Coordinates of C-alpha atoms in Angstrom, one line a residue:
M1 CA 0.0 0.0 0.0
S2 CA 1.1 3.6 -0.5
D3 CA 1.4 6.1 2.2
I4 CA -1.7 8.0 3.2
D5 CA -2.4 11.4 1.7
H6 CA -3.2 13.1 5.0
E7 CA -4.5 16.2 3.3
K8 CA -7.3 14.4 1.4
A9 CA -8.0 11.2 3.2
Q10 CA -11.0 11.2 5.5
Y11 CA -12.0 8.0 7.3
S12 CA -15.4 6.9 8.3
V13 CA -14.9 3.5 9.9
G14 CA -18.0 1.8 11.3
A15 CA -17.9 -0.6 14.3
D16 CA -18.3 -3.7 12.1
S17 CA -16.1 -2.8 9.2
P18 CA -13.4 -5.2 8.0
T19 CA -10.8 -2.5 8.7
N20 CA -11.7 -2.6 12.4
H21 CA -11.5 -6.4 12.5
A22 CA -8.1 -6.4 10.8
I23 CA -6.8 -3.8 13.3
V24 CA -8.1 -5.9 16.2
D25 CA -6.1 -8.9 14.8
V26 CA -2.9 -6.7 14.4
V27 CA -3.2 -5.5 18.0
A28 CA -3.7 -9.1 19.2
Q29 CA -0.7 -10.4 17.2
K30 CA 1.8 -7.6 17.4
G31 CA 0.8 -5.5 20.3
G32 CA -1.0 -2.2 20.9
A33 CA 1.7 0.1 19.7
F34 CA 2.1 -1.6 16.4
G35 CA -1.7 -1.8 16.0
E36 CA -2.0 1.9 16.6
A37 CA 0.7 2.7 14.1
A38 CA -1.0 0.5 11.4
D39 CA -4.3 2.2 12.2
I40 CA -2.9 5.7 11.9
Y41 CA -0.7 5.1 8.9
G42 CA -3.3 3.0 7.1
N43 CA -1.1 0.0 6.4
V44 CA 1.2 -2.4 8.2
E45 CA 4.2 -1.7 5.9
T46 CA 4.6 1.9 7.1
A47 CA 4.2 0.8 10.7
E48 CA 7.0 -1.8 10.3
Q49 CA 9.2 0.8 8.5
Y50 CA 9.0 3.6 11.1
G51 CA 7.9 2.0 14.4
Y52 CA 5.7 3.8 16.9
V53 CA 5.7 5.3 20.3
E54 CA 5.1 3.0 23.3
R55 CA 2.5 3.5 26.0
G56 CA 5.1 3.5 28.8
L57 CA 3.7 6.3 31.0
K58 CA 2.0 4.7 34.0
S59 CA -0.9 6.2 35.9
R60 CA 1.3 7.8 38.6
H61 CA 3.5 9.4 35.8
I62 CA 0.4 11.0 34.2
Q63 CA -1.1 12.1 37.5
F64 CA 2.1 13.8 38.7
I65 CA 2.8 15.3 35.3
A66 CA -0.6 16.9 35.6
L67 CA -0.2 17.9 39.2
G68 CA 3.3 19.3 39.1
G69 CA 4.5 19.4 35.5
T70 CA 3.8 23.1 35.0
I71 CA 5.1 24.4 38.3
G72 CA 8.2 26.1 37.0
T73 CA 10.0 29.4 37.0
G74 CA 6.9 31.4 36.2
L75 CA 5.4 30.7 39.6
F76 CA 8.7 30.8 41.5
L77 CA 10.3 33.8 39.8
G78 CA 8.3 35.4 37.0
I79 CA 5.4 36.3 39.2
G80 CA 7.6 38.7 41.2
K81 CA 7.8 41.6 38.7
A82 CA 4.1 41.3 37.9
F83 CA 3.4 41.7 41.7
A84 CA 5.7 44.7 42.0
T85 CA 4.1 46.4 39.0
S86 CA 0.5 45.7 39.6
G87 CA 0.0 45.0 43.2
P88 CA -1.3 41.9 45.2
V89 CA -5.0 42.0 44.3
S90 CA -4.3 42.6 40.6
V91 CA -2.0 39.5 40.5
L92 CA -4.6 37.4 42.5
L93 CA -7.4 38.4 40.1
G94 CA -5.2 38.0 37.0
Y95 CA -4.2 34.4 38.0
T96 CA -7.8 33.6 38.9
F97 CA -9.3 34.9 35.6
T98 CA -6.7 33.2 33.5
G99 CA -7.0 30.0 35.6
I100 CA -10.8 29.9 34.9
A101 CA -10.2 30.2 31.1
V102 CA -7.4 27.6 31.2
F103 CA -9.7 25.2 33.1
G104 CA -12.3 25.6 30.4
M105 CA -9.8 25.0 27.7
M106 CA -8.5 21.9 29.5
Q107 CA -12.0 20.5 29.7
C108 CA -12.3 20.8 25.9
L109 CA -8.9 19.2 25.4
G110 CA -9.7 16.4 27.9
E111 CA -12.8 15.5 25.9
M112 CA -10.9 15.2 22.6
S113 CA -7.9 13.4 24.1
T114 CA -9.9 10.7 25.7
W115 CA -11.8 10.0 22.5
L116 CA -8.6 9.7 20.6
P117 CA -5.3 10.0 22.6
L118 CA -2.5 10.6 20.1
P119 CA 1.1 11.7 20.5
G120 CA 1.4 15.4 19.9
A121 CA -2.3 15.4 19.4
I122 CA -3.2 19.1 19.2
P123 CA -2.1 19.8 15.6
Q124 CA -3.8 16.5 14.6
Y125 CA -7.1 17.5 16.1
C126 CA -6.9 20.9 14.4
A127 CA -6.1 19.3 11.0
R128 CA -8.8 16.6 11.3
Y129 CA -11.6 18.7 12.7
V130 CA -11.0 22.3 11.4
D131 CA -8.5 22.8 8.5
P132 CA -5.3 21.0 7.6
A133 CA -3.7 24.5 7.3
L134 CA -4.6 25.2 11.0
G135 CA -3.0 21.9 11.9
F136 CA 0.1 23.0 10.2
A137 CA 0.1 26.4 11.8
V138 CA -0.6 25.2 15.3
G139 CA 1.8 22.3 15.0
W140 CA 4.8 24.3 14.0
N141 CA 3.7 27.1 16.4
N142 CA 3.6 24.5 19.2
W143 CA 7.0 23.1 18.3
Y144 CA 8.8 26.4 18.3
Q145 CA 7.0 27.5 21.4
S146 CA 8.1 24.4 23.2
A147 CA 11.7 24.6 21.8
I148 CA 12.0 28.3 22.9
T149 CA 10.5 27.7 26.3
L150 CA 13.1 25.0 26.7
C151 CA 15.7 27.7 26.2
A152 CA 13.8 30.0 28.6
E153 CA 13.9 27.3 31.3
I154 CA 17.6 26.5 30.8
S155 CA 18.3 30.3 30.9
A156 CA 16.3 30.5 34.1
A157 CA 18.3 27.6 35.6
T158 CA 21.6 29.4 34.9
L159 CA 20.1 32.4 36.6
V160 CA 19.2 30.3 39.6
I161 CA 22.6 28.8 39.9
G162 CA 24.0 32.3 40.1
Y163 CA 22.6 32.5 43.6
W164 CA 25.5 30.3 44.7
D165 CA 28.0 31.7 42.2
Q166 CA 27.4 35.4 42.2
D167 CA 30.9 36.2 41.1
E168 CA 30.6 33.9 38.1
K169 CA 33.7 32.0 38.9
V170 CA 32.3 29.3 36.6
N171 CA 31.3 30.4 33.2
P172 CA 27.5 30.1 32.8
A173 CA 28.1 28.1 29.5
V174 CA 29.3 25.2 31.7
W175 CA 25.9 25.1 33.5
I176 CA 24.0 25.4 30.3
T177 CA 25.9 22.4 28.8
I178 CA 25.3 20.3 31.9
I179 CA 21.6 21.0 32.0
I180 CA 21.2 20.3 28.2
L181 CA 23.0 17.0 28.6
I182 CA 20.8 16.0 31.6
I183 CA 17.6 16.9 29.8
L184 CA 18.6 15.1 26.6
G185 CA 19.6 12.0 28.6
L186 CA 16.2 11.9 30.2
N187 CA 14.4 12.1 26.8
I188 CA 16.5 10.0 24.4
F189 CA 15.8 6.7 26.1
A190 CA 12.5 4.9 26.8
V191 CA 9.6 7.3 27.7
S192 CA 9.3 5.5 31.1
I193 CA 12.6 7.2 32.1
Y194 CA 11.1 10.6 31.3
G195 CA 8.0 9.6 33.3
E196 CA 10.1 8.6 36.3
A197 CA 12.1 11.8 36.2
E198 CA 8.9 13.9 36.0
F199 CA 7.4 11.9 38.8
C200 CA 10.4 12.7 41.0
F201 CA 10.6 16.3 40.0
A202 CA 6.9 16.9 40.4
S203 CA 6.9 15.3 43.8
V204 CA 9.6 17.7 45.0
K205 CA 7.7 20.7 43.5
I206 CA 4.4 19.7 45.0
I207 CA 5.8 19.1 48.5
T208 CA 7.7 22.4 48.3
M209 CA 4.7 24.4 47.2
L210 CA 2.6 23.0 50.0
G211 CA 5.4 23.9 52.4
L212 CA 5.6 27.4 51.0
L213 CA 1.9 27.9 51.3
L214 CA 2.0 26.8 55.0
V215 CA 5.1 29.0 55.7
G216 CA 3.3 32.0 54.0
F217 CA 0.3 31.4 56.2
I218 CA 2.5 31.3 59.3
I219 CA 4.3 34.5 58.3
M220 CA 1.0 36.3 57.6
L221 CA -0.3 35.4 61.1
G222 CA 3.0 36.4 62.9
G223 CA 4.3 33.0 63.7
A224 CA 7.7 33.6 62.0
P225 CA 10.9 34.5 64.0
D226 CA 10.2 38.2 63.7
H227 CA 6.7 37.8 65.2
D228 CA 5.4 40.5 62.8
R229 CA 1.6 39.9 62.2
R230 CA 1.3 41.2 58.7
G231 CA -2.4 40.3 58.0
F232 CA -3.6 42.3 55.0
R233 CA -1.2 45.2 55.7
Y234 CA 0.3 45.2 52.2
W235 CA -3.1 45.3 50.5
K236 CA -3.6 48.7 52.2
E237 CA -0.4 50.0 50.6
G238 CA -2.0 49.6 47.2
A239 CA -4.0 46.5 46.5
M240 CA -4.3 47.4 42.8
K241 CA -1.4 49.6 41.7
E242 CA -1.8 52.1 38.9
Y243 CA 0.0 51.3 35.7
I244 CA 0.5 53.9 32.9
G245 CA -2.8 55.7 33.7
T246 CA -4.3 57.0 37.0
G247 CA -7.3 56.1 39.0
N248 CA -9.5 53.3 37.9
T249 CA -8.0 53.3 34.4
G250 CA -4.5 52.9 35.8
R251 CA -5.7 50.1 38.1
F252 CA -7.4 48.3 35.3
A253 CA -4.3 48.6 33.2
G254 CA -2.3 47.1 36.0
L255 CA -4.7 44.2 36.2
W256 CA -4.5 43.6 32.4
K257 CA -0.7 43.7 32.7
T258 CA -0.7 40.6 34.9
L259 CA -2.7 38.5 32.4
V260 CA 0.3 37.8 30.1
N261 CA 2.4 36.8 33.1
A262 CA -0.3 34.5 34.3
A263 CA -0.5 32.9 30.9
F264 CA 3.2 32.2 31.0
S265 CA 3.0 30.6 34.4
Y266 CA 0.2 28.3 33.2
G267 CA 2.1 27.5 30.1
G268 CA 2.4 23.7 29.5
V269 CA -0.7 22.9 31.3
E270 CA -1.8 21.0 28.2
M271 CA 1.2 18.7 28.3
V272 CA -0.9 16.0 30.0
A273 CA -2.9 15.6 26.7
V274 CA 0.4 15.5 24.7
A275 CA 1.4 12.6 27.0
A276 CA -1.9 10.9 26.4
G277 CA -0.5 9.3 23.2
E278 CA 2.0 7.4 25.4
A279 CA -0.1 6.8 28.5
A280 CA -1.3 3.4 29.6
N281 CA -5.0 3.1 29.9
P282 CA -5.5 6.7 28.7
R283 CA -9.3 6.6 28.9
K284 CA -9.1 6.1 32.7
N285 CA -6.0 8.1 33.5
I286 CA -6.4 11.2 31.3
P287 CA -9.9 12.2 32.6
K288 CA -8.7 11.9 36.2
A289 CA -5.6 14.1 35.4
V290 CA -7.6 16.7 33.5
R291 CA -10.3 17.0 36.2
R292 CA -7.6 17.7 38.8
V293 CA -6.5 20.8 36.8
F294 CA -9.1 22.8 38.9
W295 CA -7.4 21.9 42.2
R296 CA -3.9 22.5 40.8
I297 CA -5.0 26.0 39.7
L298 CA -6.7 26.7 43.0
F299 CA -4.0 25.6 45.3
F300 CA -0.8 26.3 43.5
Y301 CA -1.6 29.4 41.5
V302 CA -4.5 31.3 43.0
L303 CA -3.7 30.5 46.6
G304 CA 0.1 31.0 45.8
S305 CA -0.5 34.5 44.4
F306 CA -2.6 35.3 47.5
M307 CA 0.1 34.2 49.9
I308 CA 2.7 36.3 48.1
G309 CA 0.4 39.3 48.3
V310 CA 0.1 39.1 52.1
T311 CA 3.7 38.4 53.0
I312 CA 5.8 41.0 51.0
S313 CA 5.4 44.6 50.0
S314 CA 5.0 45.9 46.5
K315 CA 5.4 49.5 47.6
T316 CA 7.7 51.5 45.3
V317 CA 11.0 52.9 46.8
D318 CA 13.0 55.4 44.9
P319 CA 15.9 55.2 44.7
C320 CA 16.3 51.5 45.3
P321 CA 19.2 50.5 47.6
D322 CA 21.8 48.0 46.5
V323 CA 20.5 44.4 46.5
D324 CA 23.3 43.1 48.5
E325 CA 23.0 45.8 51.2
V326 CA 19.4 46.2 52.0
P327 CA 17.6 44.4 54.9
L328 CA 14.9 42.4 53.2
R329 CA 12.0 44.2 55.0
D330 CA 8.9 45.9 53.7
Q331 CA 10.4 49.0 52.1
A332 CA 13.1 46.9 50.2
D333 CA 10.8 44.1 48.8
Y334 CA 9.9 46.1 45.7
C335 CA 13.5 46.8 44.8
Q336 CA 14.5 43.1 45.3
L337 CA 11.6 42.0 43.1
T338 CA 12.6 44.3 40.2
S339 CA 16.4 44.3 40.5
D340 CA 18.2 43.2 37.4
S341 CA 21.3 42.4 39.5
A342 CA 19.5 39.9 41.7
H343 CA 20.7 36.3 41.4
G344 CA 18.4 33.3 41.3
A345 CA 16.2 33.1 44.4
Q346 CA 17.1 36.6 45.4
S347 CA 14.3 37.9 43.2
S348 CA 11.8 35.2 44.1
P349 CA 8.9 36.6 46.2
W350 CA 8.9 33.4 48.2
V351 CA 12.5 33.9 49.3
I352 CA 12.0 37.6 50.0
A353 CA 9.1 36.8 52.3
I354 CA 11.1 34.1 54.1
Q355 CA 14.2 36.2 54.6
G356 CA 12.2 39.2 55.6
S357 CA 10.5 37.2 58.4
G358 CA 13.9 36.2 59.8
I359 CA 14.1 32.6 58.5
S360 CA 17.7 32.1 57.3
V361 CA 18.0 28.5 56.1
L362 CA 15.1 28.0 53.7
P363 CA 16.2 30.4 50.9
H364 CA 19.0 27.9 49.9
I365 CA 16.5 25.1 49.9
I366 CA 14.0 27.1 47.8
N367 CA 16.7 28.0 45.4
A368 CA 17.6 24.4 44.9
V369 CA 13.9 23.6 44.3
I370 CA 13.7 26.4 41.8
L371 CA 16.7 24.9 40.0
T372 CA 15.0 21.5 39.9
S373 CA 11.8 23.1 38.7
A374 CA 13.6 24.9 35.8
T375 CA 15.3 21.6 34.9
S376 CA 12.0 19.7 35.1
A377 CA 10.2 22.3 33.0
G378 CA 13.0 22.1 30.4
N379 CA 12.7 18.3 30.4
A380 CA 9.0 18.5 29.9
F381 CA 9.2 21.0 27.1
L382 CA 11.8 18.9 25.2
Y383 CA 9.4 16.0 25.5
T384 CA 6.3 18.0 24.3
G385 CA 8.3 19.7 21.5
S386 CA 9.5 16.4 20.1
R387 CA 6.0 14.9 20.2
Y388 CA 4.5 17.9 18.5
L389 CA 7.1 17.4 15.7
F390 CA 6.2 13.7 15.6
G391 CA 2.5 14.6 15.4
I392 CA 2.8 17.0 12.4
A393 CA 5.0 14.4 10.7
Q394 CA 2.1 11.9 11.2
I395 CA -0.3 14.2 9.2
G396 CA 2.2 14.7 6.4
Q397 CA 3.2 18.3 7.4
A398 CA 6.8 17.5 8.3
P399 CA 9.5 15.2 6.7
R400 CA 8.5 11.6 7.1
F401 CA 11.9 10.5 8.5
L402 CA 10.8 12.2 11.7
L403 CA 8.4 9.3 12.2
K404 CA 11.3 6.9 12.8
C405 CA 11.2 5.6 16.4
S406 CA 13.8 3.6 18.4
K407 CA 13.0 0.1 19.7
G408 CA 12.0 1.8 22.9
G409 CA 9.4 3.9 21.1
V410 CA 11.3 7.2 21.1
P411 CA 11.2 9.4 18.0
Y412 CA 14.9 10.2 18.3
Y413 CA 15.1 12.5 15.3
C414 CA 12.4 14.7 16.7
V415 CA 14.1 14.7 20.1
A416 CA 17.5 15.6 18.6
I417 CA 16.2 18.4 16.4
T418 CA 14.2 20.0 19.2
C419 CA 17.1 19.7 21.6
S420 CA 19.4 21.5 19.1
I421 CA 17.3 24.6 19.5
A422 CA 18.5 24.7 23.1
L423 CA 21.8 25.8 21.8
L424 CA 20.3 29.3 21.5
T425 CA 20.5 29.5 25.3
Y426 CA 24.3 30.2 24.9
M427 CA 23.2 33.7 24.0
S428 CA 22.7 34.3 27.7
V429 CA 26.5 34.0 28.3
S430 CA 26.9 37.4 26.7
A431 CA 23.5 39.0 26.9
G432 CA 22.8 38.1 30.5
A433 CA 20.6 35.2 31.6
N434 CA 17.9 37.5 33.1
D435 CA 17.4 39.5 29.9
V436 CA 17.2 36.4 27.8
F437 CA 14.7 34.8 30.2
N438 CA 12.4 37.9 30.1
W439 CA 12.6 38.1 26.2
F440 CA 11.9 34.4 25.8
Q441 CA 9.0 34.6 28.3
N442 CA 7.2 37.3 26.4
L443 CA 7.8 35.7 23.0
T444 CA 6.6 32.2 24.0
T445 CA 3.5 33.4 25.9
I446 CA 1.7 34.6 22.7
A447 CA 2.5 31.2 21.0
Q448 CA 1.0 29.5 24.0
L449 CA -2.1 31.6 23.8
F450 CA -2.5 30.7 20.1
T451 CA -2.2 27.0 21.1
W452 CA -5.0 27.4 23.6
S453 CA -7.2 29.3 21.2
C454 CA -6.8 26.5 18.6
I455 CA -7.7 23.9 21.1
C456 CA -11.0 25.7 21.8
I457 CA -11.7 26.0 18.0
A458 CA -10.9 22.3 17.4
S459 CA -13.2 21.4 20.3
I460 CA -16.1 23.3 18.9
Q461 CA -15.7 21.6 15.6
F462 CA -15.1 18.2 17.2
R463 CA -18.5 18.5 18.9
A464 CA -20.1 19.4 15.6
A465 CA -18.5 16.4 14.0
L466 CA -19.8 14.0 16.6
I467 CA -23.3 15.3 16.2
A468 CA -23.1 15.3 12.4
Q469 CA -21.8 11.7 12.3
G470 CA -24.4 10.4 14.7
V471 CA -22.3 9.9 17.9
D472 CA -24.2 10.5 21.1
T473 CA -22.1 12.9 23.2
K474 CA -23.5 11.3 26.3
T475 CA -21.4 8.2 25.6
L476 CA -18.1 10.2 25.7
V477 CA -15.7 8.9 28.4
M478 CA -15.1 12.5 29.4
K479 CA -17.8 15.1 28.7
A480 CA -16.9 18.8 29.0
P481 CA -19.5 20.8 30.8
A482 CA -21.5 23.6 29.2
M483 CA -20.2 22.9 25.7
P484 CA -19.8 24.8 23.4
Y485 CA -20.2 27.9 25.6
I486 CA -17.1 27.1 27.7
A487 CA -15.0 26.7 24.6
W488 CA -16.2 30.0 23.1
A489 CA -15.7 31.9 26.4
S490 CA -12.1 30.7 26.8
L491 CA -11.4 31.4 23.1
V492 CA -12.6 35.0 23.4
Y493 CA -10.5 35.5 26.6
F494 CA -7.3 34.2 25.0
A495 CA -7.9 36.2 21.8
L496 CA -8.3 39.5 23.8
I497 CA -5.0 38.9 25.6
I498 CA -3.3 38.2 22.2
L499 CA -4.6 41.4 20.7
F500 CA -4.0 43.7 23.7
N501 CA -1.0 42.2 25.5
G502 CA 1.3 45.0 24.2
F503 CA -1.0 47.9 24.9
A504 CA 1.7 49.7 26.9
V505 CA 3.8 50.5 23.9
F506 CA 0.9 52.7 22.5
T507 CA 0.5 54.8 25.7
G508 CA 2.2 57.4 27.9
P509 CA 6.0 57.5 28.0
S510 CA 6.4 54.9 25.2
I511 CA 5.4 57.5 22.7
P512 CA 7.3 58.6 20.7
W513 CA 9.2 55.4 20.1
T514 CA 12.9 55.8 20.7
K515 CA 15.8 53.5 21.6
E516 CA 15.8 55.0 25.0
N517 CA 12.3 53.8 26.0
D518 CA 12.6 50.3 24.4
A519 CA 9.2 50.7 22.8
I520 CA 10.2 49.2 19.5
S521 CA 11.7 46.2 21.2
D522 CA 8.6 45.8 23.4
F523 CA 6.3 46.0 20.4
F524 CA 8.3 43.4 18.5
V525 CA 8.2 41.0 21.5
A526 CA 4.5 41.6 22.1
Y527 CA 3.3 41.1 18.6
I528 CA 5.8 39.1 16.5
G529 CA 4.0 35.9 17.4
I530 CA 0.8 37.0 15.5
P531 CA 2.3 37.3 12.0
I532 CA 4.4 34.2 12.6
F533 CA 1.2 32.2 13.2
F534 CA -0.8 33.6 10.3
L535 CA 2.2 33.3 7.9
L536 CA 2.3 29.6 8.8
Y537 CA -1.4 29.2 8.3
G538 CA -1.4 31.2 5.0
F539 CA 1.6 29.3 3.6
W540 CA 0.0 25.8 4.0
K541 CA -3.4 27.2 2.9
I542 CA -2.0 28.5 -0.4
F543 CA 0.6 25.7 -0.9
K544 CA -1.8 22.8 -0.4
R545 CA -5.1 24.7 -1.3
T546 CA -6.7 23.2 1.8
S547 CA -10.4 23.8 2.6
F548 CA -12.2 23.9 5.9
V549 CA -13.3 20.5 7.1
K550 CA -17.1 19.9 7.1
P551 CA -18.3 18.3 10.3
V552 CA -19.8 15.3 8.5
E553 CA -16.5 14.6 6.8
A554 CA -14.2 15.2 9.8
D555 CA -11.9 12.3 10.6
I556 CA -12.9 11.3 14.2
W557 CA -12.2 7.6 13.7
S558 CA -8.6 7.0 12.4
G559 CA -6.6 5.4 15.2
K560 CA -9.6 4.7 17.4
A561 CA -10.1 1.0 16.5
A562 CA -6.6 0.0 17.7
L563 CA -7.1 1.8 21.0
D564 CA -10.5 0.3 21.5
A565 CA -9.0 -3.2 21.0
E566 CA -6.4 -2.7 23.7
V567 CA -7.3 -4.0 27.2
W568 CA -5.7 -2.8 30.4
P569 CA -6.1 -4.8 33.6
E570 CA -8.2 -3.3 36.4
Q571 CA -6.3 -2.5 39.5
I572 CA -8.2 -3.3 42.7
P573 CA -6.8 -1.9 46.0
R574 CA -6.2 -4.5 48.7
N575 CA -6.2 -2.2 51.7
I576 CA -6.8 1.4 52.7
F577 CA -3.2 2.5 51.8
E578 CA -3.5 1.1 48.3
K579 CA -6.9 2.7 48.0
F580 CA -5.4 6.1 48.8
W581 CA -2.4 5.5 46.5
F582 CA -4.7 4.5 43.6
W583 CA -6.8 7.6 44.2
L584 CA -3.7 9.8 44.2
C585 CA -1.8 8.2 41.4

């Protein structure tokens, strides 16, 4: 058989078709992975030629990737400058509003990924249900977003290491090299090794965040060594700080400023769906992981931003004293948060709160956790980036050699190419890790928002395809609530942030644009992602002359027969401890 033309082929496979029976036989004879490959590629020959990914991620891997996989530098470091600029209540509201939209998006993604869990699935959903050109655009957009975020996390890790090497006795390039090699080593072998690493990393981050929330509560109530009962003192200094404008307009602008930062912090929340293509028993484990997104958002992000707001000050001090000389008390917190000369955990709001309360040991521990978080996030984004590349190769929108997998089920060409982008991180050796981190943060946030928007669009069309092809939505393993309204609401929210995230360059001191006020650079960083995305879309639309997919013709079946044929044994807890462990993991 010839390879499938993924631009034209649409499948409508009924439950009793010969194709389904043949796939069931392949699964029984050669295993689930081979059967899925044959089902996706349309023939056994292609499956034998390229191989396929293995479902080596256990339930505990998936659950901990969902719980702690996105706790990274955005929550530990990036939130600090947003807090200093906009104030405690603005940050709390910004993380809450964005969290609600992200929760809605994840419900949509969970519904699609339990129906058909594919590796690097998001571009495949967009190509199958909306338009092949949208699949191309979101696929390559996802890939470069993951690859550049990998650079951002490695850059942040070198910044964190600077906490212990403030004189830079060791060239930062050494640390960059070590981190790249560690991340590559965790991804190039069987996916179960990646899963074990993320399980360990996530465990450390979850325990640390729970500890930080408890310490923050103690500091707030005056239980720290300084016995200073802070309460809501810092909200009275300026709960919602003015930004650019004055009065209510300035406070609203300050709130809006936090939304981009919140989006960066939530970045990667969708990686649990990317991992669905290599998850054991995905129709049981993925819904459980997706439903826990609500609690992750509530406890880690919303409650975390609240605790920061009640334990440190965002009051502006001018001029700011030197970072190494100031006592970390109320009037110096703002300066520490915004200092470009701060190293690693020095600019973390959590460390500032702990040091300011008289606790001296924890900052070194927190810095170590931040380092593991940055490494973990880099590890995760190399994984997701390589699977996105694998996914777009599956639909014929990337070179087919990228489909080649090792015996352990790792698409090693995809891993190697994605990891090669990490070499850009060496720019931080000359430009300064902090500047590179901030630049990468802004650039990748817009790409992230496009990904989330496309998930919502694909979900709307997926629902329309189910109805058009006679599938009862009540039979779905995971059913998103309030569809399609929840998808439309999240889509509008993300689109507004994309359009207005760079509003500051059109106001106040930024006009006229000069080299001195950096407005040109800020405009570029804020909006370059928009033309990149639409150029990708337009290129494939014109090159392949694609058309929008009609719901009745959408391919909601390819790959499903093999998955339906696989059987995973039911785990029955033998005692109360196993019952708790099975609930957690």
